[in-house]
């Protein structure tokens, strides 16, 4: 068996959570391989709505196993809140979720560092979710991070204190007033207390070595779906650096984030919105600043699932989409939120960029200097409510889909036309 992958092709929030939940019945195991609580994956069914940050989106199928891989970083405080949210609806993730011992812990002081770094950048800030992502991955690479498996060790408290003291030294050098920042509305001391209590919640979960767990499962004929977080254009190596996250969000991240060989990767589902959104700073060539952008934000409810920030909106960018398809080896495209464009008479789609008066069809190193060049297509200009099969699609939506498939040379095999599980059409 192989590991299929579903990951974002844009700047995140493409609808990964929804589609992973829809695909879960086809798999035995759903695994997160990178990122942390900067992710916010929304799942809606039976009139319920959940937002997951760390827990894989397969959790709502009680007969399926979920894994948080070694490449993920975990904030016990956020994790325990997710567990509570699920418990409240009578879902007990202790039964079908295991965690890699090698995943890294986000400490309260990592979150403080994130806030300090971001503030010191002034107008050049990244627009981080301030969940401690950058500082935690920094400590992992610097070989001084704390790993999940260590929470049972006698020296955990002293190692925690040692790392916190190192962070404090850095924070002090920034002329920073600790009283100035709150973490999720709490003072540092109150947050730390909750964080320590949350470690006890995590102790109830089985810990595994994800590399052995996954490879053994594959040998036994089990199928695995790896769930990406963020999006390809936020990748630490290939995104619009420095306005990126701190992990490899691309398909290669599955190998290092779960412990599988590249030859074990099967299908790669690449998910994109019928338009583009971005939260935080950084280049966005097809961004709209007019009423069309506002309409997308209103109709698509484009506000961050993790931070509530309004998302920047713009037309679909096929130059960027082709880049993402190339980096990930996408075998199947998934297009979400076509319903949001229902009110547009004309729809633009970026098919090239202008860089210093030259037309180009790739993302250049100076990615902040390009302007999107568009083709215009007729909008379908009709709501997609109630459509249950591709036979019911308006002509101009079919035309839009054909245009994208021809340009990307990749098949769109799933269409999502609303937030609910049921509003999904296979093609
Ligand atoms: P993720 O981070 O990729 O899982 O995406 P988010 O959950 O952050 O953002 C996607 C938002 O769009 C969520 O509010 C979803 O409920 C919603 N959504 C997903 N698919 C569709 C769709 O096809 N149409 C509409 N209107 N909303 C969708
Ligand atoms: P999901 O999985 C959208 C963005 C932040 C910021 C940059 C760095 O829900 O798609 P970080 O917190 O990693 O330091 O932020 O990346 N970002 C996301 N944007 N969706 C996400 O996750 C994101 N995770 C991080 O807004 O611009
Ligand atoms: Mg999201």
Short mmCIF file of C-alpha atoms and ligand atoms in Angstrom, two decimals:
data_model
loop_
_atom_site.label_atom_id
_atom_site.label_comp_id
_atom_site.label_asym_id
_atom_site.label_seq_id
_atom_site.Cartn_x
_atom_site.Cartn_y
_atom_site.Cartn_z
CA UNK A 1 0.00 0.00 0.00
CA UNK A 2 1.01 3.61 -0.47
CA UNK A 3 0.46 6.87 1.34
CA UNK A 4 -1.90 9.20 -0.50
CA UNK A 5 -1.48 12.89 0.22
CA UNK A 6 -3.86 15.85 0.30
CA UNK A 7 -2.25 19.27 0.51
CA UNK A 8 -2.92 22.94 -0.21
CA UNK A 9 -1.70 24.50 -3.46
CA UNK A 10 -2.19 28.14 -2.48
CA UNK A 11 -1.63 30.11 0.74
CA UNK A 12 -3.62 27.79 3.00
CA UNK A 13 -7.32 27.58 3.89
CA UNK A 14 -8.20 25.86 0.61
CA UNK A 15 -10.67 23.57 2.40
CA UNK A 16 -8.29 20.73 3.31
CA UNK A 17 -10.14 19.81 6.51
CA UNK A 18 -13.46 19.43 4.70
CA UNK A 19 -12.07 17.24 1.92
CA UNK A 20 -9.95 15.05 4.24
CA UNK A 21 -13.09 14.40 6.26
CA UNK A 22 -14.96 13.48 3.07
CA UNK A 23 -12.17 11.13 1.92
CA UNK A 24 -11.64 9.49 5.32
CA UNK A 25 -14.04 6.56 4.74
CA UNK A 26 -11.70 5.39 1.93
CA UNK A 27 -8.68 5.13 4.28
CA UNK A 28 -7.59 3.33 7.44
CA UNK A 29 -5.28 6.03 8.83
CA UNK A 30 -5.25 9.83 8.53
CA UNK A 31 -1.95 11.48 9.42
CA UNK A 32 -0.76 15.06 9.89
CA UNK A 33 2.90 15.43 8.88
CA UNK A 34 3.91 19.08 9.47
CA UNK A 35 2.84 22.42 10.85
CA UNK A 36 1.10 22.95 14.15
CA UNK A 37 -1.73 24.99 15.60
CA UNK A 38 -1.19 27.72 13.00
CA UNK A 39 -3.51 25.45 10.99
CA UNK A 40 -7.28 25.81 11.28
CA UNK A 41 -9.18 23.07 9.45
CA UNK A 42 -12.95 23.40 9.34
CA UNK A 43 -15.31 20.44 9.10
CA UNK A 44 -19.09 20.75 8.86
CA UNK A 45 -21.73 18.01 8.95
CA UNK A 46 -25.18 17.41 10.45
CA UNK A 47 -25.42 21.10 11.34
CA UNK A 48 -22.23 20.90 13.44
CA UNK A 49 -19.03 22.85 12.81
CA UNK A 50 -15.56 21.99 14.14
CA UNK A 51 -12.23 23.75 13.71
CA UNK A 52 -9.20 21.50 14.24
CA UNK A 53 -5.66 22.82 14.71
CA UNK A 54 -3.52 19.80 15.56
CA UNK A 55 -5.81 16.78 15.43
CA UNK A 56 -6.21 15.20 11.97
CA UNK A 57 -9.52 15.72 10.18
CA UNK A 58 -10.22 11.97 10.15
CA UNK A 59 -11.19 12.09 13.83
CA UNK A 60 -14.95 12.16 13.13
CA UNK A 61 -14.90 8.62 11.79
CA UNK A 62 -14.56 6.64 15.01
CA UNK A 63 -13.47 3.45 13.21
CA UNK A 64 -10.50 5.18 11.55
CA UNK A 65 -7.10 5.73 13.13
CA UNK A 66 -5.44 9.18 13.29
CA UNK A 67 -1.78 9.98 13.72
CA UNK A 68 0.09 13.18 14.55
CA UNK A 69 3.47 12.62 12.90
CA UNK A 70 7.00 13.54 13.99
CA UNK A 71 7.03 16.58 11.68
CA UNK A 72 4.21 18.26 13.58
CA UNK A 73 4.75 20.64 16.49
CA UNK A 74 2.22 20.54 19.30
CA UNK A 75 1.05 23.08 21.84
CA UNK A 76 -0.48 21.03 24.69
CA UNK A 77 -2.72 23.97 25.62
CA UNK A 78 -4.26 24.19 22.13
CA UNK A 79 -4.40 20.41 21.86
CA UNK A 80 -6.28 19.98 25.13
CA UNK A 81 -8.80 22.62 24.01
CA UNK A 82 -9.39 20.64 20.83
CA UNK A 83 -9.91 17.49 22.87
CA UNK A 84 -12.43 19.34 25.04
CA UNK A 85 -14.26 20.63 21.94
CA UNK A 86 -14.59 17.06 20.68
CA UNK A 87 -15.52 15.60 24.09
CA UNK A 88 -18.29 18.18 24.31
CA UNK A 89 -19.87 16.52 21.23
CA UNK A 90 -19.30 13.03 22.63
CA UNK A 91 -16.27 12.32 20.47
CA UNK A 92 -13.35 10.80 22.36
CA UNK A 93 -10.11 11.14 20.39
CA UNK A 94 -8.25 9.00 22.97
CA UNK A 95 -9.73 5.99 21.20
CA UNK A 96 -8.42 6.66 17.70
CA UNK A 97 -5.55 9.14 17.86
CA UNK A 98 -1.87 8.39 18.45
CA UNK A 99 0.99 10.88 18.65
CA UNK A 100 4.61 10.59 17.54
CA UNK A 101 7.12 10.66 20.38
CA UNK A 102 9.37 12.64 18.06
CA UNK A 103 6.94 15.52 17.51
CA UNK A 104 8.18 18.72 19.15
CA UNK A 105 6.54 20.73 21.92
CA UNK A 106 5.61 24.39 21.58
CA UNK A 107 6.45 26.00 24.94
CA UNK A 108 4.73 29.12 26.32
CA UNK A 109 8.06 30.92 25.88
CA UNK A 110 8.11 29.97 22.16
CA UNK A 111 4.86 31.90 21.82
CA UNK A 112 6.36 34.82 23.67
CA UNK A 113 9.39 34.76 21.35
CA UNK A 114 7.09 34.69 18.32
CA UNK A 115 5.37 37.82 19.59
CA UNK A 116 8.68 39.58 20.27
CA UNK A 117 10.19 38.74 16.88
CA UNK A 118 7.03 39.78 15.07
CA UNK A 119 6.78 43.07 16.94
CA UNK A 120 10.43 43.88 16.29
CA UNK A 121 9.85 43.53 12.52
CA UNK A 122 7.48 46.50 12.55
CA UNK A 123 5.91 47.07 9.14
CA UNK A 124 7.86 44.11 7.72
CA UNK A 125 6.03 41.69 9.99
CA UNK A 126 5.18 38.26 8.59
CA UNK A 127 1.63 38.29 9.86
CA UNK A 128 2.30 35.13 11.83
CA UNK A 129 -0.55 33.41 13.65
CA UNK A 130 1.69 33.87 16.75
CA UNK A 131 1.29 30.23 17.74
CA UNK A 132 5.04 29.83 18.34
CA UNK A 133 5.68 28.05 15.03
CA UNK A 134 8.90 29.80 13.93
CA UNK A 135 10.66 29.65 17.33
CA UNK A 136 9.71 25.97 17.90
CA UNK A 137 11.00 24.80 14.52
CA UNK A 138 14.10 26.96 15.11
CA UNK A 139 14.82 25.06 18.34
CA UNK A 140 14.20 21.74 16.58
CA UNK A 141 16.81 22.57 13.93
CA UNK A 142 19.15 24.02 16.58
CA UNK A 143 18.91 20.64 18.34
CA UNK A 144 17.65 22.05 21.60
CA UNK A 145 13.90 21.45 21.32
CA UNK A 146 11.76 19.35 23.66
CA UNK A 147 10.09 16.30 22.18
CA UNK A 148 6.75 14.75 23.06
CA UNK A 149 8.31 11.50 24.30
CA UNK A 150 10.16 13.43 26.99
CA UNK A 151 7.06 14.41 28.96
CA UNK A 152 7.28 11.14 30.92
CA UNK A 153 10.94 11.62 31.88
CA UNK A 154 12.08 12.69 35.35
CA UNK A 155 14.23 15.46 33.94
CA UNK A 156 11.38 16.99 31.87
CA UNK A 157 10.79 19.85 34.34
CA UNK A 158 14.46 20.79 34.47
CA UNK A 159 14.82 20.66 30.67
CA UNK A 160 11.72 22.82 30.38
CA UNK A 161 13.16 25.36 32.82
CA UNK A 162 16.50 25.39 30.99
CA UNK A 163 14.94 26.08 27.58
CA UNK A 164 12.58 28.68 29.02
CA UNK A 165 15.58 30.47 30.58
CA UNK A 166 17.34 30.55 27.19
CA UNK A 167 14.24 32.09 25.65
CA UNK A 168 13.99 34.61 28.45
CA UNK A 169 17.55 35.77 27.73
CA UNK A 170 16.66 36.44 24.11
CA UNK A 171 13.45 38.18 25.09
CA UNK A 172 15.34 40.41 27.53
CA UNK A 173 17.66 41.55 24.74
CA UNK A 174 14.65 42.97 22.89
CA UNK A 175 13.75 45.53 25.49
CA UNK A 176 10.41 43.81 25.83
CA UNK A 177 7.82 44.29 28.53
CA UNK A 178 6.42 40.82 29.39
CA UNK A 179 3.26 42.43 30.75
CA UNK A 180 2.58 43.90 27.32
CA UNK A 181 1.57 40.67 25.60
CA UNK A 182 -1.16 38.24 26.38
CA UNK A 183 -1.21 34.68 25.06
CA UNK A 184 -4.74 33.78 24.05
CA UNK A 185 -5.95 36.47 26.43
CA UNK A 186 -3.91 35.14 29.39
CA UNK A 187 -0.86 36.52 31.15
CA UNK A 188 2.30 34.45 30.64
CA UNK A 189 2.06 32.93 34.14
CA UNK A 190 -1.59 31.97 33.77
CA UNK A 191 -0.96 30.53 30.32
CA UNK A 192 1.98 28.52 31.62
CA UNK A 193 -0.18 27.02 34.38
CA UNK A 194 -2.76 25.91 31.82
CA UNK A 195 0.01 24.58 29.58
CA UNK A 196 1.44 22.45 32.39
CA UNK A 197 -2.04 21.10 33.22
CA UNK A 198 -2.52 20.28 29.53
CA UNK A 199 0.60 18.09 29.54
CA UNK A 200 -1.39 15.75 31.79
CA UNK A 201 -4.17 15.58 29.16
CA UNK A 202 -1.63 14.55 26.53
CA UNK A 203 -0.29 11.80 28.79
CA UNK A 204 -3.58 9.93 28.23
CA UNK A 205 -2.79 9.53 24.53
CA UNK A 206 -0.78 6.63 23.14
CA UNK A 207 2.61 7.63 21.79
CA UNK A 208 4.26 5.85 18.87
CA UNK A 209 7.24 6.09 16.55
CA UNK A 210 5.37 7.29 13.48
CA UNK A 211 7.94 5.87 11.05
CA UNK A 212 7.46 2.32 12.37
CA UNK A 213 3.76 2.79 12.88
CA UNK A 214 3.11 3.89 9.29
CA UNK A 215 5.45 1.45 7.57
CA UNK A 216 4.09 -1.51 9.58
CA UNK A 217 0.54 -0.42 8.75
CA UNK A 218 1.39 -0.24 5.03
CA UNK A 219 2.87 -3.76 5.21
CA UNK A 220 -0.39 -4.98 6.74
CA UNK A 221 -2.26 -3.57 3.75
CA UNK A 222 -3.65 -0.51 5.50
CA UNK A 223 -4.23 2.66 3.52
CA UNK A 224 -3.02 6.06 4.68
CA UNK A 225 -4.01 9.63 3.79
CA UNK A 226 -1.52 12.34 4.78
CA UNK A 227 -3.21 15.68 5.56
CA UNK A 228 -1.21 18.79 4.74
CA UNK A 229 -1.40 22.03 6.66
CA UNK A 230 -0.85 25.55 5.29
CA UNK A 231 -0.22 25.64 1.54
CA UNK A 232 2.57 25.24 -1.01
CA UNK A 233 3.06 29.00 -1.38
CA UNK A 234 3.81 29.17 2.37
CA UNK A 235 6.53 26.47 2.15
CA UNK A 236 9.76 27.42 3.95
CA UNK A 237 11.87 26.70 0.83
CA UNK A 238 9.54 27.48 -2.06
CA UNK A 239 7.03 29.96 -0.68
CA UNK A 240 7.33 33.74 -0.85
CA UNK A 241 10.22 33.92 1.64
CA UNK A 242 10.34 35.37 4.29
CA UNK A 243 6.54 35.57 4.31
CA UNK A 244 6.16 31.85 4.81
CA UNK A 245 5.69 29.35 7.59
CA UNK A 246 8.59 27.36 9.05
CA UNK A 247 7.96 23.87 7.68
CA UNK A 248 7.97 22.07 4.33
CA UNK A 249 4.33 22.15 3.39
CA UNK A 250 4.97 20.39 0.07
CA UNK A 251 4.76 16.67 -0.65
CA UNK A 252 8.41 16.14 0.29
CA UNK A 253 7.39 17.06 3.84
CA UNK A 254 5.33 13.86 4.03
CA UNK A 255 8.49 11.74 3.83
CA UNK A 256 10.35 13.56 6.58
CA UNK A 257 7.24 14.34 8.62
CA UNK A 258 5.99 10.75 8.87
CA UNK A 259 9.08 8.68 8.12
CA UNK A 260 8.20 7.13 4.77
CA UNK A 261 10.29 6.69 1.62
CA UNK A 262 9.44 8.77 -1.50
CA UNK A 263 8.56 5.53 -3.33
CA UNK A 264 5.73 5.04 -0.81
CA UNK A 265 3.84 8.14 -1.94
CA UNK A 266 0.75 7.30 -3.99
CA UNK A 267 -1.89 9.75 -5.18
CA UNK A 268 -1.30 13.42 -4.51
CA UNK A 269 -4.49 15.46 -4.17
CA UNK A 270 -3.75 19.15 -4.67
CA UNK A 271 -6.51 21.38 -3.35
CA UNK A 272 -7.22 24.95 -4.46
CA UNK A 273 -9.99 27.50 -4.16
CA UNK A 274 -11.73 28.72 -7.31
CA UNK A 275 -10.08 32.06 -6.42
CA UNK A 276 -7.18 32.94 -4.08
CA UNK A 277 -6.89 34.09 -0.48
CA UNK A 278 -3.98 34.90 1.77
CA UNK A 279 -3.78 35.86 5.45
CA UNK A 280 -0.72 37.72 6.68
CA UNK A 281 1.86 39.66 4.69
CA UNK A 282 3.67 38.88 1.46
CA UNK A 283 3.26 39.01 -2.32
CA UNK A 284 -0.15 38.23 -3.83
CA UNK A 285 -0.04 39.15 -7.55
CA UNK A 286 -3.78 38.70 -8.24
CA UNK A 287 -4.98 40.43 -5.06
CA UNK A 288 -8.11 42.58 -5.39
CA UNK A 289 -8.61 45.83 -3.50
CA UNK A 290 -12.01 46.63 -4.99
CA UNK A 291 -15.65 45.56 -4.63
CA UNK A 292 -14.93 42.22 -6.31
CA UNK A 293 -12.47 41.38 -3.53
CA UNK A 294 -14.99 42.47 -0.93
CA UNK A 295 -17.68 40.32 -2.53
CA UNK A 296 -15.38 37.28 -2.40
CA UNK A 297 -14.62 37.94 1.28
CA UNK A 298 -18.28 38.35 2.16
CA UNK A 299 -19.62 35.45 0.08
CA UNK A 300 -16.75 33.12 1.01
CA UNK A 301 -16.76 34.17 4.68
CA UNK A 302 -13.05 34.73 4.28
CA UNK A 303 -11.96 35.25 7.87
CA UNK A 304 -9.17 33.16 9.40
CA UNK A 305 -10.26 29.93 11.13
CA UNK A 306 -7.40 30.29 13.64
CA UNK A 307 -7.09 34.04 14.15
CA UNK A 308 -10.34 35.50 12.76
CA UNK A 309 -8.34 37.94 10.63
CA UNK A 310 -9.94 39.02 7.31
CA UNK A 311 -8.30 37.12 4.45
CA UNK A 312 -6.95 39.02 1.45
CA UNK A 313 -8.85 37.92 -1.69
CA UNK A 314 -8.06 37.82 -5.41
CA UNK A 315 -8.55 35.97 -8.69
CA UNK A 316 -7.31 32.46 -9.34
CA UNK A 317 -3.61 32.46 -10.23
CA UNK A 318 -2.75 29.68 -12.68
CA UNK A 319 0.95 30.59 -12.83
CA UNK A 320 1.20 29.88 -9.11
CA UNK A 321 -1.04 26.82 -9.41
CA UNK A 322 1.23 25.27 -12.05
CA UNK A 323 4.24 25.91 -9.82
CA UNK A 324 2.51 24.13 -6.93
CA UNK A 325 1.45 21.21 -9.13
CA UNK A 326 5.07 20.83 -10.27
CA UNK A 327 6.53 20.92 -6.74
CA UNK A 328 4.09 18.35 -5.38
CA UNK A 329 3.64 15.99 -8.32
CA UNK A 330 -0.12 16.49 -8.08
CA UNK A 331 -2.09 13.62 -9.63
CA UNK A 332 -5.60 14.91 -8.84
CA UNK A 333 -6.89 18.42 -8.38
CA UNK A 334 -9.65 19.37 -5.94
CA UNK A 335 -11.42 22.69 -6.51
CA UNK A 336 -13.37 24.23 -3.63
CA UNK A 337 -15.64 27.23 -3.19
CA UNK A 338 -16.90 27.53 -6.78
CA UNK A 339 -20.20 28.51 -5.15
CA UNK A 340 -18.60 31.71 -3.84
CA UNK A 341 -18.13 33.04 -7.38
CA UNK A 342 -21.83 32.61 -8.18
CA UNK A 343 -22.49 36.36 -8.13
CA UNK A 344 -19.89 37.35 -10.75
CA UNK A 345 -20.86 38.11 -14.34
CA UNK A 346 -17.22 37.98 -15.45
CA UNK A 347 -14.41 36.06 -13.84
CA UNK A 348 -10.73 36.80 -14.30
CA UNK A 349 -8.00 34.22 -14.15
CA UNK A 350 -4.29 34.99 -14.13
CA UNK A 351 -2.41 33.11 -16.85
CA UNK A 352 0.91 35.01 -16.84
CA UNK A 353 2.83 37.69 -14.96
CA UNK A 354 4.41 40.91 -16.08
CA UNK A 355 7.92 41.50 -14.74
CA UNK A 356 9.68 44.69 -15.89
CA UNK A 357 7.43 44.85 -19.02
CA UNK A 358 8.19 41.22 -19.90
CA UNK A 359 5.52 38.51 -19.86
CA UNK A 360 6.60 35.44 -17.90
CA UNK A 361 4.87 32.19 -16.98
CA UNK A 362 6.78 31.34 -13.79
CA UNK A 363 7.30 32.74 -10.29
CA UNK A 364 10.60 34.65 -10.39
CA UNK A 365 13.04 35.13 -7.49
CA UNK A 366 11.78 38.73 -7.25
CA UNK A 367 8.29 37.44 -6.58
CA UNK A 368 7.17 40.76 -5.10
CA UNK A 369 7.78 42.61 -8.39
CA UNK A 370 5.28 40.81 -10.64
CA UNK A 371 1.84 41.92 -11.76
CA UNK A 372 -0.82 39.41 -12.72
CA UNK A 373 -1.99 39.36 -16.35
CA UNK A 374 -5.52 38.07 -16.85
CA UNK A 375 -7.85 36.33 -19.22
CA UNK A 376 -11.54 36.97 -18.71
CA UNK A 377 -14.18 34.25 -18.70
CA UNK A 378 -17.95 34.48 -18.40
CA UNK A 379 -19.21 33.82 -14.86
CA UNK A 380 -21.89 31.15 -14.22
CA UNK A 381 -23.77 33.85 -12.39
CA UNK A 382 -26.13 31.42 -10.69
CA UNK A 383 -26.15 29.78 -7.26
CA UNK A 384 -24.92 26.18 -7.07
CA UNK A 385 -27.24 25.23 -4.19
CA UNK A 386 -28.82 21.85 -4.47
CA UNK A 387 -26.59 20.55 -7.28
CA UNK A 388 -25.77 16.91 -6.59
CA UNK A 389 -23.85 15.86 -9.68
CA UNK A 390 -21.74 17.30 -12.48
CA UNK A 391 -24.78 16.97 -14.77
CA UNK A 392 -26.31 19.89 -12.88
CA UNK A 393 -23.37 22.27 -13.37
CA UNK A 394 -24.03 25.48 -15.31
CA UNK A 395 -22.29 25.64 -18.69
CA UNK A 396 -19.91 28.43 -17.72
CA UNK A 397 -18.73 26.56 -14.61
CA UNK A 398 -17.90 23.57 -16.84
CA UNK A 399 -16.05 25.99 -19.11
CA UNK A 400 -14.06 27.35 -16.12
CA UNK A 401 -13.16 23.80 -15.05
CA UNK A 402 -12.08 22.86 -18.61
CA UNK A 403 -9.95 26.00 -18.85
CA UNK A 404 -8.09 25.14 -15.63
CA UNK A 405 -7.60 21.50 -16.59
CA UNK A 406 -6.17 22.46 -20.00
CA UNK A 407 -3.85 25.07 -18.52
CA UNK A 408 -2.58 22.81 -15.73
CA UNK A 409 -2.77 19.52 -17.70
CA UNK A 410 -4.22 17.99 -14.53
CA UNK A 411 -7.63 16.45 -13.89
CA UNK A 412 -9.99 18.02 -11.35
CA UNK A 413 -11.48 14.96 -9.70
CA UNK A 414 -13.37 16.53 -6.78
CA UNK A 415 -15.43 19.71 -6.60
CA UNK A 416 -16.67 21.27 -3.40
CA UNK A 417 -19.60 23.65 -3.68
CA UNK A 418 -20.35 24.40 -0.03
CA UNK A 419 -18.87 23.87 3.45
CA UNK A 420 -20.91 20.78 4.32
CA UNK A 421 -19.63 17.24 3.80
CA UNK A 422 -22.56 16.58 1.50
CA UNK A 423 -21.75 19.50 -0.81
CA UNK A 424 -19.03 17.52 -2.57
CA UNK A 425 -19.09 16.21 -6.13
CA UNK A 426 -16.79 13.51 -7.54
CA UNK A 427 -15.93 13.74 -11.20
P1 LIG B 1 -8.29 24.52 5.54
O1 LIG B 1 -7.37 25.24 6.44
O2 LIG B 1 -7.68 24.27 4.19
O3 LIG B 1 -8.88 23.27 6.13
O4 LIG B 1 -9.51 25.52 5.26
P2 LIG B 1 -10.27 26.43 6.37
O5 LIG B 1 -11.16 25.56 7.15
O6 LIG B 1 -9.32 27.30 7.08
O7 LIG B 1 -11.08 27.41 5.42
C1 LIG B 1 -11.98 26.94 4.47
C2 LIG B 1 -13.36 27.56 4.81
O8 LIG B 1 -14.22 27.38 3.70
C3 LIG B 1 -14.05 26.87 5.95
O9 LIG B 1 -14.86 27.81 6.60
C4 LIG B 1 -14.89 25.80 5.28
O10 LIG B 1 -16.03 25.44 6.04
C5 LIG B 1 -15.30 26.53 4.03
N1 LIG B 1 -15.48 25.69 2.83
C6 LIG B 1 -14.82 24.58 2.44
N2 LIG B 1 -15.22 24.19 1.21
C7 LIG B 1 -16.15 25.09 0.82
C8 LIG B 1 -16.90 25.28 -0.38
O11 LIG B 1 -16.80 24.52 -1.35
N3 LIG B 1 -17.74 26.36 -0.41
C9 LIG B 1 -17.88 27.21 0.62
N4 LIG B 1 -18.71 28.23 0.49
N5 LIG B 1 -17.17 27.08 1.75
C10 LIG B 1 -16.31 26.04 1.84
P1 LIG B 2 -4.21 26.09 7.27
O1 LIG B 2 -3.64 24.71 7.56
C1 LIG B 2 -3.47 30.21 6.12
C2 LIG B 2 0.30 32.00 7.42
C3 LIG B 2 0.19 33.13 8.42
C4 LIG B 2 1.43 33.94 8.06
C5 LIG B 2 2.44 32.85 7.72
C6 LIG B 2 3.35 32.47 8.87
O2 LIG B 2 -5.42 26.43 8.03
O3 LIG B 2 -4.34 26.28 5.80
P2 LIG B 2 3.07 31.18 11.16
O4 LIG B 2 1.96 31.15 12.15
O5 LIG B 2 3.32 29.85 10.51
O6 LIG B 2 4.28 31.81 11.72
O7 LIG B 2 2.55 32.18 10.00
O8 LIG B 2 1.68 31.72 7.32
N1 LIG B 2 -0.38 30.75 7.84
C7 LIG B 2 -1.54 30.33 7.33
N2 LIG B 2 -2.38 30.91 6.46
N3 LIG B 2 -3.75 28.98 6.59
C8 LIG B 2 -2.90 28.36 7.45
O9 LIG B 2 -3.06 27.07 7.83
C9 LIG B 2 -1.76 29.06 7.89
N4 LIG B 2 -0.74 28.78 8.75
C10 LIG B 2 0.09 29.82 8.69
O10 LIG B 2 -1.00 33.85 8.24
O11 LIG B 2 1.18 34.67 6.90
MG1 LIG B 3 -7.32 26.99 7.60
#
